[in-house]
mmCIF file with all atom_site columns, C-alpha atoms in Angstrom:
data_model
loop_
_atom_site.group_PDB
_atom_site.id
_atom_site.type_symbol
_atom_site.label_atom_id
_atom_site.label_alt_id
_atom_site.label_comp_id
_atom_site.label_asym_id
_atom_site.label_entity_id
_atom_site.label_seq_id
_atom_site.pdbx_PDB_ins_code
_atom_site.Cartn_x
_atom_site.Cartn_y
_atom_site.Cartn_z
_atom_site.occupancy
_atom_site.B_iso_or_equiv
_atom_site.pdbx_formal_charge
_atom_site.auth_seq_id
_atom_site.auth_comp_id
_atom_site.auth_asym_id
_atom_site.auth_atom_id
_atom_site.pdbx_PDB_model_num
ATOM 1   C CA . MET A 1 1   ? 97.114  108.629 102.371 1.00 42.00 ? 20  MET A CA 1
ATOM 2   C CA . SER A 1 2   ? 97.887  109.850 98.843  1.00 43.00 ? 21  SER A CA 1
ATOM 3   C CA . SER A 1 3   ? 98.066  107.389 95.958  1.00 47.00 ? 22  SER A CA 1
ATOM 4   C CA . LYS A 1 4   ? 101.824 107.632 95.524  1.00 51.00 ? 23  LYS A CA 1
ATOM 5   C CA . ASN A 1 5   ? 102.563 107.181 99.255  1.00 55.00 ? 24  ASN A CA 1
ATOM 6   C CA . ASN A 1 6   ? 100.459 104.113 99.862  1.00 90.00 ? 25  ASN A CA 1
ATOM 7   C CA . ILE A 1 7   ? 103.044 101.385 100.381 1.00 97.00 ? 26  ILE A CA 1
ATOM 8   C CA . ILE A 1 8   ? 103.442 100.380 104.003 1.00 97.00 ? 27  ILE A CA 1
ATOM 9   C CA . ALA A 1 9   ? 105.293 97.749  106.001 1.00 98.00 ? 28  ALA A CA 1
ATOM 10  C CA . ILE A 1 10  ? 103.784 95.764  108.858 1.00 98.00 ? 29  ILE A CA 1
ATOM 11  C CA . LEU A 1 11  ? 106.137 93.872  111.155 1.00 98.00 ? 30  LEU A CA 1
ATOM 12  C CA . THR A 1 12  ? 104.423 91.078  113.078 1.00 97.00 ? 31  THR A CA 1
ATOM 13  C CA . GLY A 1 13  ? 105.740 89.344  116.145 1.00 95.00 ? 32  GLY A CA 1
ATOM 14  C CA . LYS A 1 14  ? 104.316 87.758  119.247 1.00 92.00 ? 33  LYS A CA 1
ATOM 15  C CA . GLY A 1 15  ? 105.865 87.560  122.668 1.00 88.00 ? 34  GLY A CA 1
ATOM 16  C CA . GLY A 1 16  ? 104.982 84.015  123.594 1.00 74.00 ? 35  GLY A CA 1
ATOM 17  C CA . SER A 1 17  ? 107.115 81.305  122.060 1.00 74.00 ? 36  SER A CA 1
ATOM 18  C CA . ALA A 1 18  ? 109.186 78.332  123.145 1.00 75.00 ? 37  ALA A CA 1
ATOM 19  C CA . LEU A 1 19  ? 112.211 80.644  123.260 1.00 80.00 ? 38  LEU A CA 1
ATOM 20  C CA . LYS A 1 20  ? 111.435 83.485  125.675 1.00 84.00 ? 39  LYS A CA 1
ATOM 21  C CA . ASP A 1 21  ? 111.746 86.955  124.108 1.00 91.00 ? 40  ASP A CA 1
ATOM 22  C CA . LYS A 1 22  ? 112.974 85.410  120.844 1.00 93.00 ? 41  LYS A CA 1
ATOM 23  C CA . ASN A 1 23  ? 112.101 88.444  118.710 1.00 95.00 ? 42  ASN A CA 1
ATOM 24  C CA . ILE A 1 24  ? 114.154 90.838  120.833 1.00 95.00 ? 43  ILE A CA 1
ATOM 25  C CA . LYS A 1 25  ? 117.134 88.563  121.547 1.00 95.00 ? 44  LYS A CA 1
ATOM 26  C CA . VAL A 1 26  ? 120.337 90.264  120.460 1.00 95.00 ? 45  VAL A CA 1
ATOM 27  C CA . ILE A 1 27  ? 122.129 88.510  117.617 1.00 94.00 ? 46  ILE A CA 1
ATOM 28  C CA . ASN A 1 28  ? 125.352 90.067  116.363 1.00 94.00 ? 47  ASN A CA 1
ATOM 29  C CA . LYS A 1 29  ? 124.597 93.399  118.102 1.00 94.00 ? 48  LYS A CA 1
ATOM 30  C CA . LEU A 1 30  ? 120.970 93.709  116.888 1.00 95.00 ? 49  LEU A CA 1
ATOM 31  C CA . PRO A 1 31  ? 117.713 92.407  118.293 1.00 97.00 ? 50  PRO A CA 1
ATOM 32  C CA . LEU A 1 32  ? 116.304 89.760  115.946 1.00 97.00 ? 51  LEU A CA 1
ATOM 33  C CA . LEU A 1 33  ? 113.482 92.069  114.838 1.00 97.00 ? 52  LEU A CA 1
ATOM 34  C CA . GLY A 1 34  ? 116.041 94.767  114.034 1.00 98.00 ? 53  GLY A CA 1
ATOM 35  C CA . TYR A 1 35  ? 117.084 92.969  110.863 1.00 98.00 ? 54  TYR A CA 1
ATOM 36  C CA . PRO A 1 36  ? 113.749 93.186  109.025 1.00 98.00 ? 55  PRO A CA 1
ATOM 37  C CA . CYS A 1 37  ? 113.207 96.691  110.425 1.00 98.00 ? 56  CYS A CA 1
ATOM 38  C CA . LYS A 1 38  ? 116.530 98.011  109.120 1.00 98.00 ? 57  LYS A CA 1
ATOM 39  C CA . GLU A 1 39  ? 116.140 96.366  105.716 1.00 98.00 ? 58  GLU A CA 1
ATOM 40  C CA . ALA A 1 40  ? 112.614 97.694  105.222 1.00 98.00 ? 59  ALA A CA 1
ATOM 41  C CA . LYS A 1 41  ? 113.729 101.208 106.190 1.00 98.00 ? 60  LYS A CA 1
ATOM 42  C CA . LYS A 1 42  ? 116.207 101.134 103.276 1.00 98.00 ? 61  LYS A CA 1
ATOM 43  C CA . VAL A 1 43  ? 113.339 100.801 100.779 1.00 98.00 ? 62  VAL A CA 1
ATOM 44  C CA . LYS A 1 44  ? 112.432 104.319 99.688  1.00 96.00 ? 63  LYS A CA 1
ATOM 45  C CA . LYS A 1 45  ? 109.017 103.335 98.304  1.00 96.00 ? 64  LYS A CA 1
ATOM 46  C CA . ILE A 1 46  ? 107.791 102.301 101.758 1.00 97.00 ? 65  ILE A CA 1
ATOM 47  C CA . LYS A 1 47  ? 106.410 105.417 103.394 1.00 94.00 ? 66  LYS A CA 1
ATOM 48  C CA . LYS A 1 48  ? 104.969 104.143 106.671 1.00 96.00 ? 67  LYS A CA 1
ATOM 49  C CA . PHE A 1 49  ? 106.045 101.430 109.069 1.00 98.00 ? 68  PHE A CA 1
ATOM 50  C CA . TYR A 1 50  ? 103.966 99.585  111.672 1.00 98.00 ? 69  TYR A CA 1
ATOM 51  C CA . VAL A 1 51  ? 104.501 96.818  114.192 1.00 98.00 ? 70  VAL A CA 1
ATOM 52  C CA . SER A 1 52  ? 101.729 94.511  115.399 1.00 97.00 ? 71  SER A CA 1
ATOM 53  C CA . SER A 1 53  ? 102.217 92.680  118.688 1.00 96.00 ? 72  SER A CA 1
ATOM 54  C CA . GLU A 1 54  ? 100.602 92.009  122.047 1.00 96.00 ? 73  GLU A CA 1
ATOM 55  C CA . ASP A 1 55  ? 104.045 92.231  123.655 1.00 95.00 ? 74  ASP A CA 1
ATOM 56  C CA . ASN A 1 56  ? 105.100 95.658  124.929 1.00 96.00 ? 75  ASN A CA 1
ATOM 57  C CA . LYS A 1 57  ? 108.794 94.748  124.650 1.00 97.00 ? 76  LYS A CA 1
ATOM 58  C CA . ILE A 1 58  ? 108.413 94.000  120.949 1.00 97.00 ? 77  ILE A CA 1
ATOM 59  C CA . LEU A 1 59  ? 106.394 97.172  120.362 1.00 98.00 ? 78  LEU A CA 1
ATOM 60  C CA . LYS A 1 60  ? 109.027 99.242  122.165 1.00 98.00 ? 79  LYS A CA 1
ATOM 61  C CA . ALA A 1 61  ? 111.961 97.598  120.353 1.00 97.00 ? 80  ALA A CA 1
ATOM 62  C CA . ALA A 1 62  ? 110.386 98.114  116.920 1.00 98.00 ? 81  ALA A CA 1
ATOM 63  C CA . SER A 1 63  ? 109.459 101.718 117.736 1.00 98.00 ? 82  SER A CA 1
ATOM 64  C CA . LYS A 1 64  ? 113.191 102.427 118.113 1.00 97.00 ? 83  LYS A CA 1
ATOM 65  C CA . TYR A 1 65  ? 113.404 101.767 114.365 1.00 98.00 ? 84  TYR A CA 1
ATOM 66  C CA . GLY A 1 66  ? 110.524 104.146 113.619 1.00 97.00 ? 85  GLY A CA 1
ATOM 67  C CA . PHE A 1 67  ? 107.718 101.585 113.529 1.00 98.00 ? 86  PHE A CA 1
ATOM 68  C CA . LYS A 1 68  ? 104.368 102.822 114.844 1.00 98.00 ? 87  LYS A CA 1
ATOM 69  C CA . LYS A 1 69  ? 102.611 100.538 117.292 1.00 98.00 ? 88  LYS A CA 1
ATOM 70  C CA . ILE A 1 70  ? 99.499  98.467  116.704 1.00 98.00 ? 89  ILE A CA 1
ATOM 71  C CA . LYS A 1 71  ? 98.568  96.791  119.965 1.00 97.00 ? 90  LYS A CA 1
ATOM 72  C CA . ARG A 1 72  ? 97.285  93.335  119.157 1.00 95.00 ? 91  ARG A CA 1
ATOM 73  C CA . PRO A 1 73  ? 94.816  91.559  121.445 1.00 94.00 ? 92  PRO A CA 1
ATOM 74  C CA . LYS A 1 74  ? 96.199  88.541  123.289 1.00 91.00 ? 93  LYS A CA 1
ATOM 75  C CA . SER A 1 75  ? 93.554  86.397  121.602 1.00 92.00 ? 94  SER A CA 1
ATOM 76  C CA . LEU A 1 76  ? 95.490  86.862  118.336 1.00 92.00 ? 95  LEU A CA 1
ATOM 77  C CA . SER A 1 77  ? 98.814  85.920  119.897 1.00 89.00 ? 96  SER A CA 1
ATOM 78  C CA . LYS A 1 78  ? 98.176  82.338  120.852 1.00 88.00 ? 97  LYS A CA 1
ATOM 79  C CA . GLN A 1 79  ? 100.008 79.368  119.418 1.00 85.00 ? 98  GLN A CA 1
ATOM 80  C CA . ASN A 1 80  ? 97.029  78.489  117.229 1.00 88.00 ? 99  ASN A CA 1
ATOM 81  C CA . SER A 1 81  ? 96.347  82.079  116.088 1.00 91.00 ? 100 SER A CA 1
ATOM 82  C CA . LEU A 1 82  ? 96.371  82.570  112.331 1.00 93.00 ? 101 LEU A CA 1
ATOM 83  C CA . HIS A 1 83  ? 98.707  85.117  110.777 1.00 95.00 ? 102 HIS A CA 1
ATOM 84  C CA . ARG A 1 84  ? 95.863  86.090  108.443 1.00 96.00 ? 103 ARG A CA 1
ATOM 85  C CA . ASP A 1 85  ? 93.801  87.196  111.449 1.00 96.00 ? 104 ASP A CA 1
ATOM 86  C CA . VAL A 1 86  ? 96.726  89.209  112.798 1.00 96.00 ? 105 VAL A CA 1
ATOM 87  C CA . LEU A 1 87  ? 96.992  91.029  109.463 1.00 96.00 ? 106 LEU A CA 1
ATOM 88  C CA . ILE A 1 88  ? 93.243  91.645  109.302 1.00 97.00 ? 107 ILE A CA 1
ATOM 89  C CA . HIS A 1 89  ? 93.411  93.164  112.790 1.00 97.00 ? 108 HIS A CA 1
ATOM 90  C CA . ALA A 1 90  ? 96.315  95.397  111.726 1.00 97.00 ? 109 ALA A CA 1
ATOM 91  C CA . LEU A 1 91  ? 94.479  96.518  108.588 1.00 96.00 ? 110 LEU A CA 1
ATOM 92  C CA . ASN A 1 92  ? 91.340  97.282  110.579 1.00 97.00 ? 111 ASN A CA 1
ATOM 93  C CA . SER A 1 93  ? 93.456  99.343  112.997 1.00 97.00 ? 112 SER A CA 1
ATOM 94  C CA . LEU A 1 94  ? 94.939  101.253 110.082 1.00 96.00 ? 113 LEU A CA 1
ATOM 95  C CA . GLU A 1 95  ? 91.486  101.774 108.574 1.00 96.00 ? 114 GLU A CA 1
ATOM 96  C CA . GLU A 1 96  ? 90.443  103.402 111.869 1.00 96.00 ? 115 GLU A CA 1
ATOM 97  C CA . ARG A 1 97  ? 93.361  105.815 111.310 1.00 94.00 ? 116 ARG A CA 1
ATOM 98  C CA . ASN A 1 98  ? 92.134  106.454 107.749 1.00 94.00 ? 117 ASN A CA 1
ATOM 99  C CA . ILE A 1 99  ? 95.125  104.609 106.268 1.00 93.00 ? 118 ILE A CA 1
ATOM 100 C CA . ARG A 1 100 ? 94.296  102.466 103.233 1.00 93.00 ? 119 ARG A CA 1
ATOM 101 C CA . PRO A 1 101 ? 97.477  101.081 101.688 1.00 94.00 ? 120 PRO A CA 1
ATOM 102 C CA . LYS A 1 102 ? 97.712  99.865  98.118  1.00 92.00 ? 121 LYS A CA 1
ATOM 103 C CA . ILE A 1 103 ? 100.611 97.530  98.927  1.00 95.00 ? 122 ILE A CA 1
ATOM 104 C CA . ILE A 1 104 ? 101.455 95.966  102.276 1.00 96.00 ? 123 ILE A CA 1
ATOM 105 C CA . ILE A 1 105 ? 104.894 94.540  102.910 1.00 97.00 ? 124 ILE A CA 1
ATOM 106 C CA . VAL A 1 106 ? 104.597 91.917  105.640 1.00 97.00 ? 125 VAL A CA 1
ATOM 107 C CA . LEU A 1 107 ? 107.719 91.475  107.735 1.00 98.00 ? 126 LEU A CA 1
ATOM 108 C CA . LEU A 1 108 ? 108.238 88.731  110.289 1.00 97.00 ? 127 LEU A CA 1
ATOM 109 C CA . ALA A 1 109 ? 109.980 89.776  113.487 1.00 96.00 ? 128 ALA A CA 1
ATOM 110 C CA . ASN A 1 110 ? 111.820 86.465  113.665 1.00 94.00 ? 129 ASN A CA 1
ATOM 111 C CA . SER A 1 111 ? 113.286 86.646  110.162 1.00 94.00 ? 130 SER A CA 1
ATOM 112 C CA . ALA A 1 112 ? 116.850 87.946  110.099 1.00 93.00 ? 131 ALA A CA 1
ATOM 113 C CA . THR A 1 113 ? 117.442 86.890  106.490 1.00 95.00 ? 132 THR A CA 1
ATOM 114 C CA . ILE A 1 114 ? 115.369 89.524  104.674 1.00 95.00 ? 133 ILE A CA 1
ATOM 115 C CA . LYS A 1 115 ? 117.115 91.913  102.279 1.00 97.00 ? 134 LYS A CA 1
ATOM 116 C CA . SER A 1 116 ? 115.989 95.349  101.107 1.00 98.00 ? 135 SER A CA 1
ATOM 117 C CA . GLU A 1 117 ? 116.710 94.327  97.507  1.00 98.00 ? 136 GLU A CA 1
ATOM 118 C CA . TRP A 1 118 ? 114.165 91.505  97.770  1.00 97.00 ? 137 TRP A CA 1
ATOM 119 C CA . ILE A 1 119 ? 111.556 93.872  99.134  1.00 97.00 ? 138 ILE A CA 1
ATOM 120 C CA . SER A 1 120 ? 112.242 96.409  96.387  1.00 97.00 ? 139 SER A CA 1
ATOM 121 C CA . ARG A 1 121 ? 112.005 93.766  93.657  1.00 96.00 ? 140 ARG A CA 1
ATOM 122 C CA . SER A 1 122 ? 108.716 92.527  95.070  1.00 96.00 ? 141 SER A CA 1
ATOM 123 C CA . ILE A 1 123 ? 107.265 96.042  95.106  1.00 96.00 ? 142 ILE A CA 1
ATOM 124 C CA . LYS A 1 124 ? 108.444 96.619  91.546  1.00 95.00 ? 143 LYS A CA 1
ATOM 125 C CA . LYS A 1 125 ? 106.719 93.415  90.381  1.00 94.00 ? 144 LYS A CA 1
ATOM 126 C CA . LEU A 1 126 ? 103.493 94.319  92.172  1.00 92.00 ? 145 LEU A CA 1
ATOM 127 C CA . LEU A 1 127 ? 103.470 97.812  90.683  1.00 92.00 ? 146 LEU A CA 1
ATOM 128 C CA . SER A 1 128 ? 104.127 96.516  87.172  1.00 91.00 ? 147 SER A CA 1
ATOM 129 C CA . ASN A 1 129 ? 101.186 94.103  87.355  1.00 81.00 ? 148 ASN A CA 1
#
């Protein structure tokens, strides 16, 4: 990946939770994960988009927004799994595809309150430092 196109987004979400299919539940005409997906897609500096999950329904729903799938092992989708390990798995998967991002925007599938402006400001701060 070229040096000016090396900002990516990784959406993370697991299928198992107390609320069945929480990340794909429709809220105000969008699945919950649709909110971070749509906001990230508005950010022009992000060139590639990925979703990490063990759940095929989440992978399919995010792919409708143009997110490429990273199939996560079930061992990283347990209640006691660490988000850090999920991200390391995603980065290793990207490394296998010869993708080495400079900046990674981490999106949570269950977070409907993200705004593209916040993402853009964060990228700007990272690039200026």
